[in-house]
Coordinates of C-alpha atoms and ligand atoms in Angstrom, one line a residue:
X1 CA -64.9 23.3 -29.9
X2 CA -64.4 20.8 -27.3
X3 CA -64.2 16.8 -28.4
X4 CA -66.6 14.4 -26.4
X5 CA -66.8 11.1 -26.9
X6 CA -69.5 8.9 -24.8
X7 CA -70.4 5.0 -25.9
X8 CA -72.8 2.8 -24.3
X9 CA -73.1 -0.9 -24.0
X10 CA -76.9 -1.7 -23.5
X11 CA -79.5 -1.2 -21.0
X12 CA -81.6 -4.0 -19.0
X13 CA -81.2 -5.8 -15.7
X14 CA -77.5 -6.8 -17.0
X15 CA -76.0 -9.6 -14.4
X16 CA -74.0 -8.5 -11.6
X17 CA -71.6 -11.2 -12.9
X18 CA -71.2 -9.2 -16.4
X19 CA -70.3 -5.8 -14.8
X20 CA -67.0 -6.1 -15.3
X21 CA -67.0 -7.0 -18.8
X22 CA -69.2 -4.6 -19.6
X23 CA -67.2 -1.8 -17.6
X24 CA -63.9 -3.2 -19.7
X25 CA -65.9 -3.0 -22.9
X26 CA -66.9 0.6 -22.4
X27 CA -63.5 1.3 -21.2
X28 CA -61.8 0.1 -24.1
X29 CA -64.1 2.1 -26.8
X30 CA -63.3 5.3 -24.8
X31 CA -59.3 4.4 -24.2
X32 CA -58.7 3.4 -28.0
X33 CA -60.3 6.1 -29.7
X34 CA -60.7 9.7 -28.1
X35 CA -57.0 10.0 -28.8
X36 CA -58.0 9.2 -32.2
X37 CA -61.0 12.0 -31.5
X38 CA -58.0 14.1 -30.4
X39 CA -55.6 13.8 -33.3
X40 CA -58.6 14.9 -35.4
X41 CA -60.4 12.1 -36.8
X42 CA -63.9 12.9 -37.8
X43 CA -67.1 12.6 -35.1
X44 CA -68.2 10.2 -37.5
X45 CA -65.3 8.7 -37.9
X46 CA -65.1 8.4 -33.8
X47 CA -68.5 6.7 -33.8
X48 CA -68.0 4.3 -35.9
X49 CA -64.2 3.1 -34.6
X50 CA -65.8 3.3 -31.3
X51 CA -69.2 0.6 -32.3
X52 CA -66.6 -1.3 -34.1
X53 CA -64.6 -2.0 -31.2
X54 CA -67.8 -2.6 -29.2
X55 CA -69.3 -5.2 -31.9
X56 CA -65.9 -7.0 -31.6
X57 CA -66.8 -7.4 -27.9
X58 CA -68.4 -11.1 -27.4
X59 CA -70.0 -8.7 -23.7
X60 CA -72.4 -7.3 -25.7
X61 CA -75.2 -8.1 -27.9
X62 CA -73.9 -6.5 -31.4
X63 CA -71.6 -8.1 -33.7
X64 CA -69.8 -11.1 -31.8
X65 CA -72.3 -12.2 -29.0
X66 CA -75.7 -10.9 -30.7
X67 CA -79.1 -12.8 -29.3
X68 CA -80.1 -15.8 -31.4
X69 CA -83.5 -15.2 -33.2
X70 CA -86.5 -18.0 -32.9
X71 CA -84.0 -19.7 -36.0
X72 CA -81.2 -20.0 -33.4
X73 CA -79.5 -17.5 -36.7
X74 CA -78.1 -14.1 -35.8
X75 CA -79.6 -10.8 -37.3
X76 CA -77.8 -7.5 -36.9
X77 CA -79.3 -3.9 -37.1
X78 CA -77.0 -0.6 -37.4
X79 CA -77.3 2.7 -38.3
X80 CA -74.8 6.0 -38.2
X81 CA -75.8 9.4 -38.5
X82 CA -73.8 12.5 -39.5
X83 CA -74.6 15.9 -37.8
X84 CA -73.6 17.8 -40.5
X85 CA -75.9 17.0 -42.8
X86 CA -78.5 14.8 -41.4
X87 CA -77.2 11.9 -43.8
X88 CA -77.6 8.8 -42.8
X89 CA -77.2 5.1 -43.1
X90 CA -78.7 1.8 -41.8
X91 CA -78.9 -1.8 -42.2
X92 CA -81.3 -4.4 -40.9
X93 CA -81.2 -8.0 -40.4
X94 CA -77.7 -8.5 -42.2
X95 CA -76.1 -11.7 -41.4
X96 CA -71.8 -12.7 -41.0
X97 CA -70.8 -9.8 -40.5
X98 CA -69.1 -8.6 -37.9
X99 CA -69.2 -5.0 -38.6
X100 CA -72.6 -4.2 -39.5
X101 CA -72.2 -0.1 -38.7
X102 CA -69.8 0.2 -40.9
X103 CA -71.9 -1.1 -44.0
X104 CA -74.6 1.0 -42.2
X105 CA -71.6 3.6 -43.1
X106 CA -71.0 2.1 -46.7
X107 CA -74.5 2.2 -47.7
X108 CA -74.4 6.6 -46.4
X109 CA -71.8 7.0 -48.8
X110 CA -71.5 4.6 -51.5
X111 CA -75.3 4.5 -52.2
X112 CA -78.3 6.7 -53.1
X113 CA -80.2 5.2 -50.4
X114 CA -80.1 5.7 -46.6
X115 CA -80.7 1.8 -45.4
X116 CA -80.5 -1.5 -47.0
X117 CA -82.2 -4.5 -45.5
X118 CA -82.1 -8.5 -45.5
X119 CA -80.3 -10.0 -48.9
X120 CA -79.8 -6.8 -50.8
X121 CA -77.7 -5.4 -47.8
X122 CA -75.8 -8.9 -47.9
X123 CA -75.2 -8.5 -51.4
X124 CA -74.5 -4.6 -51.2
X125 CA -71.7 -6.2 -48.2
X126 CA -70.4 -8.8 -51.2
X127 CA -69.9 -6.3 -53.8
X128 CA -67.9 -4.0 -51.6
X129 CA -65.8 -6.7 -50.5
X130 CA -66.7 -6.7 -46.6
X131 CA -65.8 -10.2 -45.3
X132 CA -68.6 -12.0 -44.3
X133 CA -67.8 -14.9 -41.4
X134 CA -69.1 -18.2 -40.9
X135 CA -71.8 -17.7 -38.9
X136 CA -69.9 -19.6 -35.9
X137 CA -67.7 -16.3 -35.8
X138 CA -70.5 -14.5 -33.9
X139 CA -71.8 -17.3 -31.8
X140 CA -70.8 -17.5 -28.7
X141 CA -71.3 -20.3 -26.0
X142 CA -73.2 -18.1 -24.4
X143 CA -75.6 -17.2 -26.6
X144 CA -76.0 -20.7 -27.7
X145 CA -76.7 -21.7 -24.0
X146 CA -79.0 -18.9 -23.4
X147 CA -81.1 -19.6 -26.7
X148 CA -81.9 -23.6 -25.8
X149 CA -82.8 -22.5 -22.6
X150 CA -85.4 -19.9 -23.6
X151 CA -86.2 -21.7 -26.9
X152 CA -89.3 -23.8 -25.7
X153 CA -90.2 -21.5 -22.7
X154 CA -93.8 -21.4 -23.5
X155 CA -93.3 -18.1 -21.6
X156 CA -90.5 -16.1 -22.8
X157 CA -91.1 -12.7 -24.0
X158 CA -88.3 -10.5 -25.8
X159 CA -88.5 -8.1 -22.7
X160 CA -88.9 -9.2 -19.2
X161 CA -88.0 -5.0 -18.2
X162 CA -86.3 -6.6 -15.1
X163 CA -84.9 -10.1 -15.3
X164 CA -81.2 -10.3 -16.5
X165 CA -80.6 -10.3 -20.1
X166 CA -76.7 -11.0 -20.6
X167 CA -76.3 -8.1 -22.6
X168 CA -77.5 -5.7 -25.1
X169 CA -76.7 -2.7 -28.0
X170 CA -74.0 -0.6 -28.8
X171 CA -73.9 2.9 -29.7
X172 CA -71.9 6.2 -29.4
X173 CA -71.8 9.7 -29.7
X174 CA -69.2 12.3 -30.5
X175 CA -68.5 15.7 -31.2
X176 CA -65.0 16.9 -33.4
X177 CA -63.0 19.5 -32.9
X178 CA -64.7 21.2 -35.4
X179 CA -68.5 20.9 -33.5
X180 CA -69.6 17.8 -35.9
X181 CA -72.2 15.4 -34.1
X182 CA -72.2 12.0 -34.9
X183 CA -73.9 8.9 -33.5
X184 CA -73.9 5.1 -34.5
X185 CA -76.1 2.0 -33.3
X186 CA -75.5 -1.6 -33.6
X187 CA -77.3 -4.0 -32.3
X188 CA -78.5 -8.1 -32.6
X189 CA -82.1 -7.4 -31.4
X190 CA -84.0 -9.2 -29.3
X191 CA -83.5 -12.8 -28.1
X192 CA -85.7 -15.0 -30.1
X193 CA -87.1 -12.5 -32.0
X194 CA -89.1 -13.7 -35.4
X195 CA -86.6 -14.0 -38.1
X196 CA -86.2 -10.5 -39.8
X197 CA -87.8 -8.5 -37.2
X198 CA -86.3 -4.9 -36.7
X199 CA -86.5 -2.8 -33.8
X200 CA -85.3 0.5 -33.2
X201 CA -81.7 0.8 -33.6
X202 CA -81.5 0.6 -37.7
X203 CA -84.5 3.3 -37.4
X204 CA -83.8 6.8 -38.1
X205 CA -84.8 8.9 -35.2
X206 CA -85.4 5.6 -32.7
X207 CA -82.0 3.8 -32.7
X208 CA -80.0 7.0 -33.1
X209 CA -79.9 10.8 -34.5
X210 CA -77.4 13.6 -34.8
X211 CA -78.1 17.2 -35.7
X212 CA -75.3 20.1 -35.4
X213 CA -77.8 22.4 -34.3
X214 CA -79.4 20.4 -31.2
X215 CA -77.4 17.2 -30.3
X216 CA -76.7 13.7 -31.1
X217 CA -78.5 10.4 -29.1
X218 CA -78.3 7.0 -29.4
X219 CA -80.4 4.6 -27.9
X220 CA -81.0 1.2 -26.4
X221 CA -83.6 -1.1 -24.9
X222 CA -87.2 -2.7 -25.5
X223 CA -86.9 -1.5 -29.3
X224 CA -91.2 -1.9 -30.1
X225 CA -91.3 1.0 -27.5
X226 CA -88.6 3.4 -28.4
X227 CA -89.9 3.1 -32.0
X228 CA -93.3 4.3 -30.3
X229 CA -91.6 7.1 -29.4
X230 CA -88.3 8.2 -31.9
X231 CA -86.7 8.3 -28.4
X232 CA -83.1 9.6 -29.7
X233 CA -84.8 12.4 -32.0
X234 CA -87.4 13.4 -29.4
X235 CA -84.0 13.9 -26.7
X236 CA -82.3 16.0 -29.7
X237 CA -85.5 18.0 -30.1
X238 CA -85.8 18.8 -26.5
X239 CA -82.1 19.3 -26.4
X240 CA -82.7 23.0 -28.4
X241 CA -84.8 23.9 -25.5
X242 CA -83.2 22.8 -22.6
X243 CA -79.9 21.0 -20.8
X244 CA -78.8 18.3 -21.9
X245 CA -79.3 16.4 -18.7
X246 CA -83.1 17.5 -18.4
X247 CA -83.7 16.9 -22.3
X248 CA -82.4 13.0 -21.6
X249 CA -84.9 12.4 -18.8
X250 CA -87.4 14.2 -20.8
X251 CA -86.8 11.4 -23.3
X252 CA -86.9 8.3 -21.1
X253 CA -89.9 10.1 -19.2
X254 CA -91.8 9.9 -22.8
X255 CA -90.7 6.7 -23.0
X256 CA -92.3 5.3 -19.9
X257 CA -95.5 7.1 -20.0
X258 CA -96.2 7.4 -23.9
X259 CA -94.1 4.3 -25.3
X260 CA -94.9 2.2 -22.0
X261 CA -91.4 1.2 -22.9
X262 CA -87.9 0.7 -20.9
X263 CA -84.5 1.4 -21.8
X264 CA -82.0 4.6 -22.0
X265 CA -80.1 6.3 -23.6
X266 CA -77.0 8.6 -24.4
X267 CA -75.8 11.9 -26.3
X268 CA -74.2 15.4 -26.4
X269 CA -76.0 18.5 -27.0
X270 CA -74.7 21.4 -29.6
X271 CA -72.9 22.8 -26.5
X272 CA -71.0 19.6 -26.0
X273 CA -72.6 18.7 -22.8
X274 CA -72.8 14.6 -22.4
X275 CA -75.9 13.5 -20.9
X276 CA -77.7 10.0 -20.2
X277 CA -80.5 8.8 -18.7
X278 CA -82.2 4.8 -18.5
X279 CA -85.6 3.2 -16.5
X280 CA -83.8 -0.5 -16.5
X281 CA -82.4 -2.0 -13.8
X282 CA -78.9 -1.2 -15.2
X283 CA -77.1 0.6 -18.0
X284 CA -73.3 0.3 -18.7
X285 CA -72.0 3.6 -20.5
X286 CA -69.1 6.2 -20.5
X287 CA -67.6 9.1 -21.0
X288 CA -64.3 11.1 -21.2
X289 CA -64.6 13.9 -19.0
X290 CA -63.9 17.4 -19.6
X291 CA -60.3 17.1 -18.2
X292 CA -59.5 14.1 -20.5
X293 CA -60.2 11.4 -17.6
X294 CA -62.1 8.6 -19.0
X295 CA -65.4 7.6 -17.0
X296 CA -67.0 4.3 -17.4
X297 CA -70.0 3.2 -15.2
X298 CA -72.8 0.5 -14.7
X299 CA -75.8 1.2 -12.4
Ligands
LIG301 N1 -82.9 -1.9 -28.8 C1 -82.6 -3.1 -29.6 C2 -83.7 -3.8 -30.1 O1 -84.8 -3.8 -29.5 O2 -83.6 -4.3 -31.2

């Protein structure tokens, strides 16, 4: 089978200012691990190497750079999927960490369960010995500038669709050289969201979704709506029935007419065909091509 590899670094009207971070962000996830993807590591293992890279990145707004919530604390969703078997594993509203897909990861194999939440993922992080940070780790100026300015705004909704956000998710998809899917999503939510809420990306079928027999999505945006929806598992569904292009603008066409929701969206069908489609302003995403060239874009 062919190996594909394609990451995404969030949707939304991302700052003309930001492009280049984001392009070098996307650039780096794709440069640093398809050889890996090459010298065989697992999809799963691609996905998750690839998000870790990404959460590392203060660009976007998972791990290092998240959105403050209406505490002026940071709260980070994940989830990763395997294609294989359809096992999963998430965790929501975890706190100084800086690697929240991989306890998403942890809590798939270590665990009977399939997604830990709030103090029992912390503790479940603890016992495994994951290093959690001072929560200064994750802060950046940024952030911190961007959270007193929207803090009081009598205003300020999560999602504006089209005024700038600074950043946004993380997520990735790949496909082995043995035909395994895999996709991961990480992700700090919303700016000034209510302490522990959870949108999509932790949610299994929203945030991301990986079947061997259709394809593998992950997602990002306005989270309430691509809940609505199970945006990556309705693309997968529509990907047994048609390309993988069409089945993406399927997805986002549900999104905007059912959900009444923006934001976009990557994956690769059972075929290995990469495909992508977003209603924001903007998306930042890319690929490594069929002739080994990597592609990175934001438009
Ligand atoms: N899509 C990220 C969120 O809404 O939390």
């Amino acid at each position: 089978m062919p190996i594909r590899l394609i990451v995404h670094g969030g949707a939304w009207s991302i700052p003309d200012e930001m492009d280049a971070a984001h392009l070098n962000g996307v650039q780096k996830a794709l440069e640093t691990v398809y050889p890996a993807l090459q010298a065989g590591i697992s999809a799963l293992q691609a996905v998750e190497q690839a998000v870790n890279i990404l959460e590392e990145d203060p660009t976007f707004d998972a791990g290092r750079g998240a959105f403050l919530n209406d505490q002026g604390e940071i709260e980070l969703d994940a989830i990763i999927m395997d294609g294989r078997d359809l096992s999963f594993g998430a965790v929501a509203a975890v706190q100084n960490l800086l690697h929240p897909v991989s306890l998403a990861q942890q809590v798939m194999v270590k665990t009977d369960h399939s997604m830990l939440v709030g103090k029992g993922a912390q503790a479940f992080a603890r016992a495994i010995g994951m290093e959690e940070l001072d929560p200064t780790v994750l802060l950046t100026e940024r952030e911190l500038a961007y959270y007193h300015q929207i803090k009081e705004d009598p205003n300020f909704k999560s999602h504006h669709p089209f005024e700038p956000l600074p950043s946004d998710t993380v997520g990735a998809v790949a496909m082995d050289k043995d035909g395994n899917l895999a996709a991961a999503t990480s992700t700090g939510g919303t700016p000034r969201k209510m302490a522990g809420r959870v949108g999509d990306s932790p949610i299994i079928g929203a945030g991301a979704y990986a079947d061997n027999q259709t394809g593998a999505v992950s997602t990002t945006g306005w989270g309430e709506s691509i809940m609505k929806v199970l945006l990556a598992k309705t693309v997968c569904d529509r990907m047994e029935h048609t390309n993988a292009e069409e089945a993406a603008r399927f997805g986002v066409q549900v999104l905007r007419e059912k959900g009444k929701g923006y934001g976009g969206l990557i994956g690769v069908n059972a075929q290995g065909d990469y495909s992508f489609a977003y209603n924001t302003e903007k998306m930042a995403w890319g690929w490594v091509d069929t002739r080994g060239t990597i592609q990175a874009r934001i438009k």
